[in-house]
CSV table of C-alpha atoms in Angstrom, one decimal:
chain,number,residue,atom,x,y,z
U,1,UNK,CA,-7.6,-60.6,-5.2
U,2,UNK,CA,-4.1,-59.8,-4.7
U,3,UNK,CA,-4.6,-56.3,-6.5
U,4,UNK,CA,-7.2,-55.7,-4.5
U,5,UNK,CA,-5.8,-56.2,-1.2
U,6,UNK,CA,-2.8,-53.6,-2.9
U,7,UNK,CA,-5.3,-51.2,-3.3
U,8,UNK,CA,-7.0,-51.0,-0.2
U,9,UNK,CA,-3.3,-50.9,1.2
U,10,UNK,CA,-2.3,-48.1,-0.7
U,11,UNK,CA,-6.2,-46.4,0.2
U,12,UNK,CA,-5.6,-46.9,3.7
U,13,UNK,CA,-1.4,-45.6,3.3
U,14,UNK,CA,-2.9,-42.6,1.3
U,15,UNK,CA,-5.8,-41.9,4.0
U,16,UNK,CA,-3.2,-41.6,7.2
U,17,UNK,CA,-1.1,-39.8,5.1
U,18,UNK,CA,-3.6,-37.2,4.6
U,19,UNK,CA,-4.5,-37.3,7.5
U,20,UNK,CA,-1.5,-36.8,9.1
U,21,UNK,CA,-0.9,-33.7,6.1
U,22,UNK,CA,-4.4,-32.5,7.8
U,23,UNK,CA,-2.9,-32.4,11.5
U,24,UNK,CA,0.3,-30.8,10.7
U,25,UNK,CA,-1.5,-28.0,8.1
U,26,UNK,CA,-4.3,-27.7,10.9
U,27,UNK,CA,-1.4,-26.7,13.9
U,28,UNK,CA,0.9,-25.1,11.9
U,29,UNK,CA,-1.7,-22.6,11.1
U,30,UNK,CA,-2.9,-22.5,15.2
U,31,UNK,CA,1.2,-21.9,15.9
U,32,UNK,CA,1.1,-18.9,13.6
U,33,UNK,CA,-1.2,-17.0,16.0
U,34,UNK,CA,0.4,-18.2,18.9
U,35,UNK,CA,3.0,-15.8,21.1
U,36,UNK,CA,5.8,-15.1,18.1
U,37,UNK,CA,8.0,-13.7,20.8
U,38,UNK,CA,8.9,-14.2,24.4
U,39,UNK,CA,8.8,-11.1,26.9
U,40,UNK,CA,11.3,-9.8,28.8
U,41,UNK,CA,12.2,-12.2,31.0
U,42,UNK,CA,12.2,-11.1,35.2
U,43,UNK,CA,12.9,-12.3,38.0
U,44,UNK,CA,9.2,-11.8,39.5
U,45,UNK,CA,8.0,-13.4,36.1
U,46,UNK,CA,10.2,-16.7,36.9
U,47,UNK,CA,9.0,-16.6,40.5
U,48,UNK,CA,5.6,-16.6,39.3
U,49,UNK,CA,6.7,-19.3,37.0
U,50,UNK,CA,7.8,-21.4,39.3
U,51,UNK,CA,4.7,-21.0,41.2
U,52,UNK,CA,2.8,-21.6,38.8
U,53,UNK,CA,4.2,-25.3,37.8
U,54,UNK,CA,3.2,-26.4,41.3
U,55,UNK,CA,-0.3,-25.3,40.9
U,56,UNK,CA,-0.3,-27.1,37.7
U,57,UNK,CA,1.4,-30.2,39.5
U,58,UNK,CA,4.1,-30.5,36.7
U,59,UNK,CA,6.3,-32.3,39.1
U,60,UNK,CA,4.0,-35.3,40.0
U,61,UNK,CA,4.2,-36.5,36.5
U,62,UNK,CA,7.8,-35.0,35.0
U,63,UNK,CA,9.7,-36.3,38.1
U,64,UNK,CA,11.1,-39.4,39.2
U,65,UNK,CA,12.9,-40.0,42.4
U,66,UNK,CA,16.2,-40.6,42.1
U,67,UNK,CA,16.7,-38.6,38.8
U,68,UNK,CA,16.6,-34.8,37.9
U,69,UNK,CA,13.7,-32.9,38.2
U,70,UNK,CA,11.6,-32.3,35.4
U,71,UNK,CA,13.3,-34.9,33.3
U,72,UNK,CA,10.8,-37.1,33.0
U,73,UNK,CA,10.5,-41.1,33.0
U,74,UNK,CA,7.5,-41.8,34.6
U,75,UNK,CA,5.5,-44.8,33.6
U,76,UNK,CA,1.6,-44.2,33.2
U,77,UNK,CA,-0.4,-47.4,32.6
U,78,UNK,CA,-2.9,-46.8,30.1
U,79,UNK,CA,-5.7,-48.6,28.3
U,80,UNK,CA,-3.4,-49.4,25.0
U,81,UNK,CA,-0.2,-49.5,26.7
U,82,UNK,CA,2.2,-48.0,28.9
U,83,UNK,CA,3.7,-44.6,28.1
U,84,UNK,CA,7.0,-42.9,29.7
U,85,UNK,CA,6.6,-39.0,30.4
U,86,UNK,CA,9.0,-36.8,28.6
U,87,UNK,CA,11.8,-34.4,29.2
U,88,UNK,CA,10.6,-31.4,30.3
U,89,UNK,CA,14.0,-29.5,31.4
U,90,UNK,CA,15.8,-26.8,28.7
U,91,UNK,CA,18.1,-29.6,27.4
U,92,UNK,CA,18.4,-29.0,23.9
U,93,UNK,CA,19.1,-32.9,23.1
U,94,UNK,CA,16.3,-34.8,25.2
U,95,UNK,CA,14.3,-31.8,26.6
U,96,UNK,CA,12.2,-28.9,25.4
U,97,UNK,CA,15.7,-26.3,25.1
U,98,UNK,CA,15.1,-25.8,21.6
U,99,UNK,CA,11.0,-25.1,22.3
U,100,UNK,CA,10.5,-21.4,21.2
U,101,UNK,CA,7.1,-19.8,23.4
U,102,UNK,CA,5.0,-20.9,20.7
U,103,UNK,CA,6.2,-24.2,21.1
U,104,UNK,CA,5.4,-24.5,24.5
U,105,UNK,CA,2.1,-22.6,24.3
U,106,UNK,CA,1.3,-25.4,21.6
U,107,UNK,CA,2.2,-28.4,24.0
U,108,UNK,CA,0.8,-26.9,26.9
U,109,UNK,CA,-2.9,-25.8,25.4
U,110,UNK,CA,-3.3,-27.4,22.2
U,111,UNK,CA,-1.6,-30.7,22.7
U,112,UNK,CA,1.0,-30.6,19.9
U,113,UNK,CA,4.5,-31.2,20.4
U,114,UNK,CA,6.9,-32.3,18.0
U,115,UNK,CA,4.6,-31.8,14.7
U,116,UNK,CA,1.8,-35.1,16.9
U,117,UNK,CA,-0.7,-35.0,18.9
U,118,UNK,CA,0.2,-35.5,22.7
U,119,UNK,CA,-1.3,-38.5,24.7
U,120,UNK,CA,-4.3,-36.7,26.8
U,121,UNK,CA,-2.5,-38.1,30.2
U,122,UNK,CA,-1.4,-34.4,30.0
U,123,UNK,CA,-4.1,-32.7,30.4
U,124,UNK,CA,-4.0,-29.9,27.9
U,125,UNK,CA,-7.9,-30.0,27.8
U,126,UNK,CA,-7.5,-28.4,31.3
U,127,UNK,CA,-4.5,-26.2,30.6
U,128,UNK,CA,-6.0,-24.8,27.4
U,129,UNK,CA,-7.9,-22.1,29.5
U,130,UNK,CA,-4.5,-21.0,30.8
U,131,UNK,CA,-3.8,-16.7,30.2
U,132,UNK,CA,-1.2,-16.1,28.1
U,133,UNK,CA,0.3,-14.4,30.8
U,134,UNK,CA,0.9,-17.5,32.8
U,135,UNK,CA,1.9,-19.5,29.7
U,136,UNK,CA,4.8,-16.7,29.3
U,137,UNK,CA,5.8,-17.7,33.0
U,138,UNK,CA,5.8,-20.9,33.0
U,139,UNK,CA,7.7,-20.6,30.2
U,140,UNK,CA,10.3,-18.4,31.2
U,141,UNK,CA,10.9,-20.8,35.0
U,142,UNK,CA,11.0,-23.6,33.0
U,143,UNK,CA,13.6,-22.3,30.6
U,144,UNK,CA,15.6,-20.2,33.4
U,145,UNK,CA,15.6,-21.6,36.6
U,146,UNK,CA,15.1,-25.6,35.8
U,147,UNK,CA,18.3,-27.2,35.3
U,148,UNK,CA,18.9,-29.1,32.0
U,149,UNK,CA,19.0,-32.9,32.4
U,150,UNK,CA,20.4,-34.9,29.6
U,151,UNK,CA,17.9,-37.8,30.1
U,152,UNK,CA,16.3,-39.3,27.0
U,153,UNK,CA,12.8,-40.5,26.9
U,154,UNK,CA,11.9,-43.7,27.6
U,155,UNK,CA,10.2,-45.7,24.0
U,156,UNK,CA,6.3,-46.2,25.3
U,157,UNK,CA,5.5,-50.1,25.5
U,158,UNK,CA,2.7,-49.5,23.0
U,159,UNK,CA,2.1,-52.2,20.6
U,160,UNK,CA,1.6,-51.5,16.3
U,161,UNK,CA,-0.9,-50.5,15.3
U,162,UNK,CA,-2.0,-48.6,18.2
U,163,UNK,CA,0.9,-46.7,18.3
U,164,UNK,CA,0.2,-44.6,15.7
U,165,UNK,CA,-0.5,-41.1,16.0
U,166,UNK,CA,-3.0,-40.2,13.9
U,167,UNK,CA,-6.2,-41.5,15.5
U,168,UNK,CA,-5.0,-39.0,18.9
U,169,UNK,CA,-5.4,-35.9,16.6
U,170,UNK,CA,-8.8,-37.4,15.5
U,171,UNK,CA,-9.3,-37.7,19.0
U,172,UNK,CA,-8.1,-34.5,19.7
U,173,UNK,CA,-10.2,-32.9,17.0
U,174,UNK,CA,-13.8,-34.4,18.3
U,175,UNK,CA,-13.5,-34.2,22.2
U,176,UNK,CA,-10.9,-31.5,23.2
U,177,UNK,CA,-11.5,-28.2,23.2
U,178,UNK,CA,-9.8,-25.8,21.6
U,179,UNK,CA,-7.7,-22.8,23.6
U,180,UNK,CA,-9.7,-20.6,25.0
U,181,UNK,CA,-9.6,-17.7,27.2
U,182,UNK,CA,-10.8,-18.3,30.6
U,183,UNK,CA,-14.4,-16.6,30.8
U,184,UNK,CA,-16.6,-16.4,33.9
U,185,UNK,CA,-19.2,-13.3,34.1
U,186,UNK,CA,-19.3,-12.6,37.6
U,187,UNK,CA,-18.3,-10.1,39.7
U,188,UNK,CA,-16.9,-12.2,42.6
U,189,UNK,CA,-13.2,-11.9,42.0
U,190,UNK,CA,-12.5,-14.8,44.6
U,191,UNK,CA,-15.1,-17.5,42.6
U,192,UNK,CA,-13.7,-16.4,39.1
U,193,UNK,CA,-9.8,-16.9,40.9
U,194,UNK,CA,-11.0,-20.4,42.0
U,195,UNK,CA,-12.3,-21.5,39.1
U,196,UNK,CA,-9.2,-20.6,36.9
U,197,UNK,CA,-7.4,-22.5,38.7
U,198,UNK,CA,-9.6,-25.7,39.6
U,199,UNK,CA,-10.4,-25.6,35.7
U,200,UNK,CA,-7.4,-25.1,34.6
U,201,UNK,CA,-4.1,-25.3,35.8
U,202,UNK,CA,-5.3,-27.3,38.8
U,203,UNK,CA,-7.0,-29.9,36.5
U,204,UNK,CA,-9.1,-31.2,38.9
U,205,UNK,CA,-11.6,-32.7,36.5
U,206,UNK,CA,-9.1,-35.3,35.5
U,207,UNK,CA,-9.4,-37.1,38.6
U,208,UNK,CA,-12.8,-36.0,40.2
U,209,UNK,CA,-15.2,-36.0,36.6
U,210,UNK,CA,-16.7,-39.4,35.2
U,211,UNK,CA,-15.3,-39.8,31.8
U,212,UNK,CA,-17.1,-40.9,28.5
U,213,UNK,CA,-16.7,-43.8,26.4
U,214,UNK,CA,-13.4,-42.9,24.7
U,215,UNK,CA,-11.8,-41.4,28.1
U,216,UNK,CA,-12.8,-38.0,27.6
U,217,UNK,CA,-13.5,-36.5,31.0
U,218,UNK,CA,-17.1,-35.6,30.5
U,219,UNK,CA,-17.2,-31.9,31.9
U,220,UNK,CA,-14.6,-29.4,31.8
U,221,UNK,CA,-15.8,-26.6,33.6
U,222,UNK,CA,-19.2,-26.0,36.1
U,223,UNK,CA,-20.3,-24.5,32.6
U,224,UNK,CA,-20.8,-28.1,31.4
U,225,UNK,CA,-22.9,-28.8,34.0
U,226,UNK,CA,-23.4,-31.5,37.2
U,227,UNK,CA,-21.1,-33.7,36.3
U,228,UNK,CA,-18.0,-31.7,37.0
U,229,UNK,CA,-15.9,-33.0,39.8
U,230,UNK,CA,-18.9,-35.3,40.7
U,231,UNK,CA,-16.8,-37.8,41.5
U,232,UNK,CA,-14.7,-40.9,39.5
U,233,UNK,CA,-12.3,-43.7,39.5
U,234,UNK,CA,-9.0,-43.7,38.8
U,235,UNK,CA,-6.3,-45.7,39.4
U,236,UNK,CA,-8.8,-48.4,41.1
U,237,UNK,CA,-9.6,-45.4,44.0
U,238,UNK,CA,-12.8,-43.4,44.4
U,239,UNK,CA,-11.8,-40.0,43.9
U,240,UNK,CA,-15.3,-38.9,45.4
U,241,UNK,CA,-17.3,-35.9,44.6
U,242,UNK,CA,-16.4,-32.2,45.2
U,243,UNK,CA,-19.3,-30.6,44.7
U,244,UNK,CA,-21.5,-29.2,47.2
U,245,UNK,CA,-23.8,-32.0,48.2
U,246,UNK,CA,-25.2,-35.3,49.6
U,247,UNK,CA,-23.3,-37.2,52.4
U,248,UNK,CA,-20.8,-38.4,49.5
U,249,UNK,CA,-19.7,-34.9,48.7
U,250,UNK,CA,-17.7,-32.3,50.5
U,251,UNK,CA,-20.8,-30.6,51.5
U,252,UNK,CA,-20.7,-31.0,55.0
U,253,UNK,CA,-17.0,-29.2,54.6
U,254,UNK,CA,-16.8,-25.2,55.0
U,255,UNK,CA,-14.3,-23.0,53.1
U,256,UNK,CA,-11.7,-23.2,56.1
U,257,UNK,CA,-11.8,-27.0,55.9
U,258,UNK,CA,-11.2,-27.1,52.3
U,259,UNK,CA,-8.7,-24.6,52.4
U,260,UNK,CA,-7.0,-26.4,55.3
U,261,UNK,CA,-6.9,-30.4,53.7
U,262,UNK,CA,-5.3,-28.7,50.9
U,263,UNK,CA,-2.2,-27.0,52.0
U,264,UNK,CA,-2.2,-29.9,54.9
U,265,UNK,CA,-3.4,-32.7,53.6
U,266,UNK,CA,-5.9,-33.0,56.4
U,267,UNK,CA,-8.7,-31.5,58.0
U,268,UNK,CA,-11.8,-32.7,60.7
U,269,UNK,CA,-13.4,-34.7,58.3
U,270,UNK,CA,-10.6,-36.7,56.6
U,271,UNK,CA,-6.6,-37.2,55.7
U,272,UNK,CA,-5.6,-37.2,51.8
U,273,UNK,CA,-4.9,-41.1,50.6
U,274,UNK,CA,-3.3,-42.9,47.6
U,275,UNK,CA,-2.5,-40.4,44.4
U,276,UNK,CA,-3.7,-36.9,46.7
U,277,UNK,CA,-1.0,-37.4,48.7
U,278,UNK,CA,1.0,-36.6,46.1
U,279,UNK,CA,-1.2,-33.8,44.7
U,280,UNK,CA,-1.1,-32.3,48.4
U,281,UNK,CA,3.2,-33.0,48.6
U,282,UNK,CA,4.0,-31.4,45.4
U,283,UNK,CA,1.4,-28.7,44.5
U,284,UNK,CA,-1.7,-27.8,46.8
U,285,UNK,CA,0.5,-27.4,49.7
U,286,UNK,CA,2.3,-24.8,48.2
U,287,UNK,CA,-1.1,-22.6,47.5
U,288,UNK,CA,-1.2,-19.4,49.1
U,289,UNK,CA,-3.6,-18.5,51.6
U,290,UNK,CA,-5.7,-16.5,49.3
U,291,UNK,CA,-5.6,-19.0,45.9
U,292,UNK,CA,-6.7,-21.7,48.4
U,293,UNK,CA,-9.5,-19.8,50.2
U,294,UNK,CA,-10.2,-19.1,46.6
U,295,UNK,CA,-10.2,-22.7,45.1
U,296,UNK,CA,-12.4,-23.7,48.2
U,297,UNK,CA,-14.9,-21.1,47.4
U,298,UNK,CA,-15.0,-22.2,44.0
U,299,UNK,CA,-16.3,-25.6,45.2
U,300,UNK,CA,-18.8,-24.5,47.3
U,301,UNK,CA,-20.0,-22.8,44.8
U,302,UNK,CA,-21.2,-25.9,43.3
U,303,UNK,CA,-24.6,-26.7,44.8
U,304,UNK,CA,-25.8,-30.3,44.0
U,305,UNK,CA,-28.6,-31.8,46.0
U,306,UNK,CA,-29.0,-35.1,44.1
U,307,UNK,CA,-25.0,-35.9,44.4
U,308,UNK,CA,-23.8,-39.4,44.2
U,309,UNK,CA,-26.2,-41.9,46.5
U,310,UNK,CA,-26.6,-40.5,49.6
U,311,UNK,CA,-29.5,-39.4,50.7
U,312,UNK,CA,-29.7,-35.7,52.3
U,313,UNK,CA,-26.7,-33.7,54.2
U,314,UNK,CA,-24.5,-35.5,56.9
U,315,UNK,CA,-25.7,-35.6,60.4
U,316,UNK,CA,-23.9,-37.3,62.9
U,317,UNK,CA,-25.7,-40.0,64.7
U,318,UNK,CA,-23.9,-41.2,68.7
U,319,UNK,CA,-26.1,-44.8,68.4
U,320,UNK,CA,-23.2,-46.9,67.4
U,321,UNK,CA,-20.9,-45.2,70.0
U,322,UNK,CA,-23.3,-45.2,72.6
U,323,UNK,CA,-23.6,-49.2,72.0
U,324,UNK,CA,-20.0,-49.8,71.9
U,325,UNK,CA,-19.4,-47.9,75.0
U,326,UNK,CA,-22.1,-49.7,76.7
U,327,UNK,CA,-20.4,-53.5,75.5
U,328,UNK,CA,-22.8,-54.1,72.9
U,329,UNK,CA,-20.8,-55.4,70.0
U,330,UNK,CA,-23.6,-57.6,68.4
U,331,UNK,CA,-23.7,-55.5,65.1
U,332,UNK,CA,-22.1,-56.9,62.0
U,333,UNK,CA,-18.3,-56.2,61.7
U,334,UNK,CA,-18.4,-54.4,65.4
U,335,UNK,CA,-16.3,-56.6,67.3
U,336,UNK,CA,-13.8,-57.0,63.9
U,337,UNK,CA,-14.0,-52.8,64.3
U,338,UNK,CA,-13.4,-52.8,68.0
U,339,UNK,CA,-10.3,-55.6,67.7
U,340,UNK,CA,-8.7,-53.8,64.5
U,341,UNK,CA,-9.9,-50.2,64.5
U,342,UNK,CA,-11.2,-48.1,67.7
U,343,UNK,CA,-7.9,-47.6,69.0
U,344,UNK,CA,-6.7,-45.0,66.3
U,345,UNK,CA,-10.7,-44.1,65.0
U,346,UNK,CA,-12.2,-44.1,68.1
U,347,UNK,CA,-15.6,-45.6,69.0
U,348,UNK,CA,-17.1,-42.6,68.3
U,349,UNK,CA,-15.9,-42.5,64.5
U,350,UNK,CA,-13.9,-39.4,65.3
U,351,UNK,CA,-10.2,-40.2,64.4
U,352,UNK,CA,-7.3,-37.8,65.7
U,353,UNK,CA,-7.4,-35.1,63.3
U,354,UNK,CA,-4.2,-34.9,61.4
U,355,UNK,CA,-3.2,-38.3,62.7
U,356,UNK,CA,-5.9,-40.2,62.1
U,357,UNK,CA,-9.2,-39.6,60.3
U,358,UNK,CA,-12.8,-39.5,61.2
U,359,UNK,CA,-14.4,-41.6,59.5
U,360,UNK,CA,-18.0,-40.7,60.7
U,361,UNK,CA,-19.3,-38.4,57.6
U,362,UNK,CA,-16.0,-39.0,56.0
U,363,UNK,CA,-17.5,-39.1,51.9
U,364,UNK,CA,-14.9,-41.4,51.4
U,365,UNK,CA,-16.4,-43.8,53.5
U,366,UNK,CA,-20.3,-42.9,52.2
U,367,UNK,CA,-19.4,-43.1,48.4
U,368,UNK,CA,-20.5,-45.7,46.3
U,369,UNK,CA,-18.7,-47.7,45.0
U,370,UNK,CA,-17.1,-48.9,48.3
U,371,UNK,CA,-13.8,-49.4,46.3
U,372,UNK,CA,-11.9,-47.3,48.6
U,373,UNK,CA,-13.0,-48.1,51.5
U,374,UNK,CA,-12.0,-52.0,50.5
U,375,UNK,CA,-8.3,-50.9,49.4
U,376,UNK,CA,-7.2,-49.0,52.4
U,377,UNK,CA,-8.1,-51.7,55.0
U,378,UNK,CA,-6.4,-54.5,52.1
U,379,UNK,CA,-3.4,-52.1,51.3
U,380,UNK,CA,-3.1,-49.4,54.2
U,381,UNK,CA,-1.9,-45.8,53.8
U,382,UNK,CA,0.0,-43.1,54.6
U,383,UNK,CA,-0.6,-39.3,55.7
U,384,UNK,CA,0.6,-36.6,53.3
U,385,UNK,CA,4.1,-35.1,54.7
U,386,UNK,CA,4.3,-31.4,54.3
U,387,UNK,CA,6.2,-28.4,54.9
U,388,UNK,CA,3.6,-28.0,57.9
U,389,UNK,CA,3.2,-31.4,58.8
U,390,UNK,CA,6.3,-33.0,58.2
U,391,UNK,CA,5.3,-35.9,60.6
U,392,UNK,CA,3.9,-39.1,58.4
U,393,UNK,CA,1.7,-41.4,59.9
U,394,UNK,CA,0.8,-44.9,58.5
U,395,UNK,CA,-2.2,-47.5,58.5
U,396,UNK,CA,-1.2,-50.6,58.3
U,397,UNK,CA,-2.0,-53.4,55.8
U,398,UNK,CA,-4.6,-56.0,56.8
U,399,UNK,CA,-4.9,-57.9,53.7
U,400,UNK,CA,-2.5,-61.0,55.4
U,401,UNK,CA,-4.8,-60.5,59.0
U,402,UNK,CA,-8.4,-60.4,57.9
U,403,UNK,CA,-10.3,-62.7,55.4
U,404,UNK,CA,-12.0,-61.5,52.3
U,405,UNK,CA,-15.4,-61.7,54.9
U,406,UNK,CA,-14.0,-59.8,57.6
U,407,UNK,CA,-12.7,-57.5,55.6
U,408,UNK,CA,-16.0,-57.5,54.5
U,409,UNK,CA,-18.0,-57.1,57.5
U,410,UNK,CA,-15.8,-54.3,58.8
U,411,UNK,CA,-16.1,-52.2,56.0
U,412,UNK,CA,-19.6,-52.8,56.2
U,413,UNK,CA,-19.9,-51.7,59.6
U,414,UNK,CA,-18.1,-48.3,59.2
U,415,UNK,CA,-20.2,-47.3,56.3
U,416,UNK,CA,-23.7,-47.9,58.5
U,417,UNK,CA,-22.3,-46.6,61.7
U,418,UNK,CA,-22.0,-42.8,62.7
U,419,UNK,CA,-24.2,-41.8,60.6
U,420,UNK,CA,-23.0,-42.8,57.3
U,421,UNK,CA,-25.8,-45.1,56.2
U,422,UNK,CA,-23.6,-46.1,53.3
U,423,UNK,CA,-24.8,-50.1,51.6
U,424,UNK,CA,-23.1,-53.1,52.8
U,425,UNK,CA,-19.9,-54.7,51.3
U,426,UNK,CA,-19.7,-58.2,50.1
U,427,UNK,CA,-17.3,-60.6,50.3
U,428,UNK,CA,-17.5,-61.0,46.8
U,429,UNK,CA,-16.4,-57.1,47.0
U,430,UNK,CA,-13.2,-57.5,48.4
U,431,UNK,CA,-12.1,-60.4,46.6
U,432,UNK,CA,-12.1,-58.6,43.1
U,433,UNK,CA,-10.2,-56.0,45.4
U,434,UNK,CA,-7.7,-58.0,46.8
U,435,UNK,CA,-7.2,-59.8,43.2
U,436,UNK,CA,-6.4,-56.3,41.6
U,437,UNK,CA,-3.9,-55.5,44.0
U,438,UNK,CA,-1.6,-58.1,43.7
């Protein structure tokens, strides 16, 4: 028995070790055809560099407050463990300084780094579309106008055996694609511009597409079909859909709207909440006019009838503001609405655009599940601070004010009112809520 259990040991040593020989042979040979040799490095180029790494949101996860830019330390909870995001200034000791353009293009497309497969909470399966071109710029900012940080990396709070590397590349190998170049036959310049960058350096399937079974998101592209951006949760928020749709969707919004909520944060239909704020403060806001007319043109583009659970297109309906204007509060969770609510969303469901939002045909409010909805009345929020709307306004938290049926019956009577016709929220609802945010 005891030889036995020596020589499935030494099997299983043998079988990473190969496997391990695999990935490195595999990427070595991927490197090879990679840039060889940076170009000339500009000024321009490093402007468009710079540029560039916003788009891509490289600050949101490489920055910490209180500590350089770009040098990394954020903790991301995942499934298996908590991991600490690297270095990513031109320190030669704890950053990428030493990274050749090859090695970059590797991390940033493939998902190699450091002769191992990279953790997908970078999104390389979204980056691996990115033009050579840009990969050269980014490149050349990061290793010519970032500062160097002497930070080292935090160790991830992973336990053995999961740690191990090996099963990523497997990973890697069955459900991320390989680099590609970014193809769309059309002869709209403005929809193939949008999609670049919602596909790619955007990454905005890794919040807004449903992912599978081993956390692959499910659709990369609109090539991959409805399930891009149709909506998903993360981080315990409905990130709702983004295609052209139902009541749940953006569909009611035009091109101007979308183009607006993303370099503001807000628009006539709603204000960015929880981790959008932050996609708003450190990249979308910093768009230019024609990249975000061309991103919202990109989602209209996306036609889906049967998205999420609505039924049909928004269409306000005045009922519920009629009755409340008239003294009738007998509707579940009115009064709770009128006592906690009307005075910054209005009776009429309408907010205070840019201050605060409508919440009559406001997707967030019609999606299912009502997890969002729950969270912001238990939790609160705050508005987006830009370099156009510097002002930040705040919701406050009513977790310690309402009860779990309250809460309960309030929600419920936003998502029926207006229009919304959204289901009903149980107490039972916002008592797993209220548990998971403690």
């Amino acid at each position: 028995m005891n030889k036995r259990t020596l020589f499935i040991g030494a099997g299983s040593v043998l079988v990473i070790g190969l496997l391990t020989l695999i990935s490195a042979t595999r990427w070595s040979d991927s490197r090879a055809g990679a840039h060889p040799q940076a170009p000339t490095v500009s000024a321009d180029m490093i402007a468009r560099g710079a540029y560039l790494a916003r788009l891509g949101d490289c600050a949101a996860c490489h920055s910490v407050q209180g500590q350089a830019p770009y040098s990394g330390g954020l903790r991301m909870q995942t499934p298996i463990g908590a991991i600490y995001t690297s270095n990513i200034t031109p320190d030669r000791q704890h950053g990428i300084g030493n990274y050749t353009l090859a090695d970059f293009d590797r991390a940033l497309r493939y998902g190699v780094a450091n002769g191992h497969t990279l953790y997908p909470a970078m999104p390389y399966s979204a980056y691996s579309s990115t033009t050579p071109e840009d990969v050269a710029a980014l490149y050349a900012y990061f290793m010519h106008e970032v500062q160097p940080a002497a930070v080292a990396k935090r160790d991830n709070e992973i336990p053995f055996p999961l740690s191990m590397r090996w099963p990523l590349t497997i990973w890697r190998w069955a459900v991320a694609p390989a680099p590609r170049a970014f193809q769309m036959q059309t002869g709209d310049a403005m929809l193939r511009r949008g999609a670049y960058i919602v596909e790619g350096l955007g990454h905005c399937g890794d919040c807004h597409t449903p992912r599978g079974p081993t956390l692959q998101v499910r659709a990369l592209s609109a090539a991959d079909g409805p399930a891009y951006l149709s909506g998903a949760i993360i981080d315990g928020w409905n990130a709702p859909s983004l295609r052209n749709g139902d009541r749940t969707t953006i569909g009611a919004w035009s091109e101007a709207d979308i183009a607006q909520f993303l370099r503001t944060g807000s628009n006539r239909h709603g204000i960015a909440f929880a981790s959008m704020n932050e996609v708003v403060t450190d990249s979308t806001q910093f768009l230019s006019g024609d990249d975000a007319t061309a991103v919202a043109h990109f989602l209209k583009s996306l036609t889906d009838a049967g998205a999420g659970t609505g039924k049909g297109r928004y269409v306000y309906d005045p009922a519920t503001s009629l009755a409340l204007r008239n003294g009738d509060a007998g509707a579940r969770g009115a009064q709770l609405y009128l006592d906690n609510c009307a005075a910054c969303h209005r009776p009429d469901g309408k907010g205070y655009q840019g201050v605060f939002p409508a919440l009559a045909g406001n997707p967030v409010v019609a999606a299912a599940p009502s997890d969002s909805v729950i969270r912001i009345v238990l939790e609160g929020m705050k508005t987006a601070r830009t370099d156009s709307t510097p002002a930040q306004f705040s919701m406050p938290s009513f977790a310690q004010r309402l009860s779990d049926q309250d809460v309960a019956d309030v929600a419920t009577f936003i998502r029926a009112s207006w229009g919304n016709q959204a289901a009903a929220v149980s107490a039972s609802d916002v008592k797993q809520q209220r548990a998971g945010s403690h």
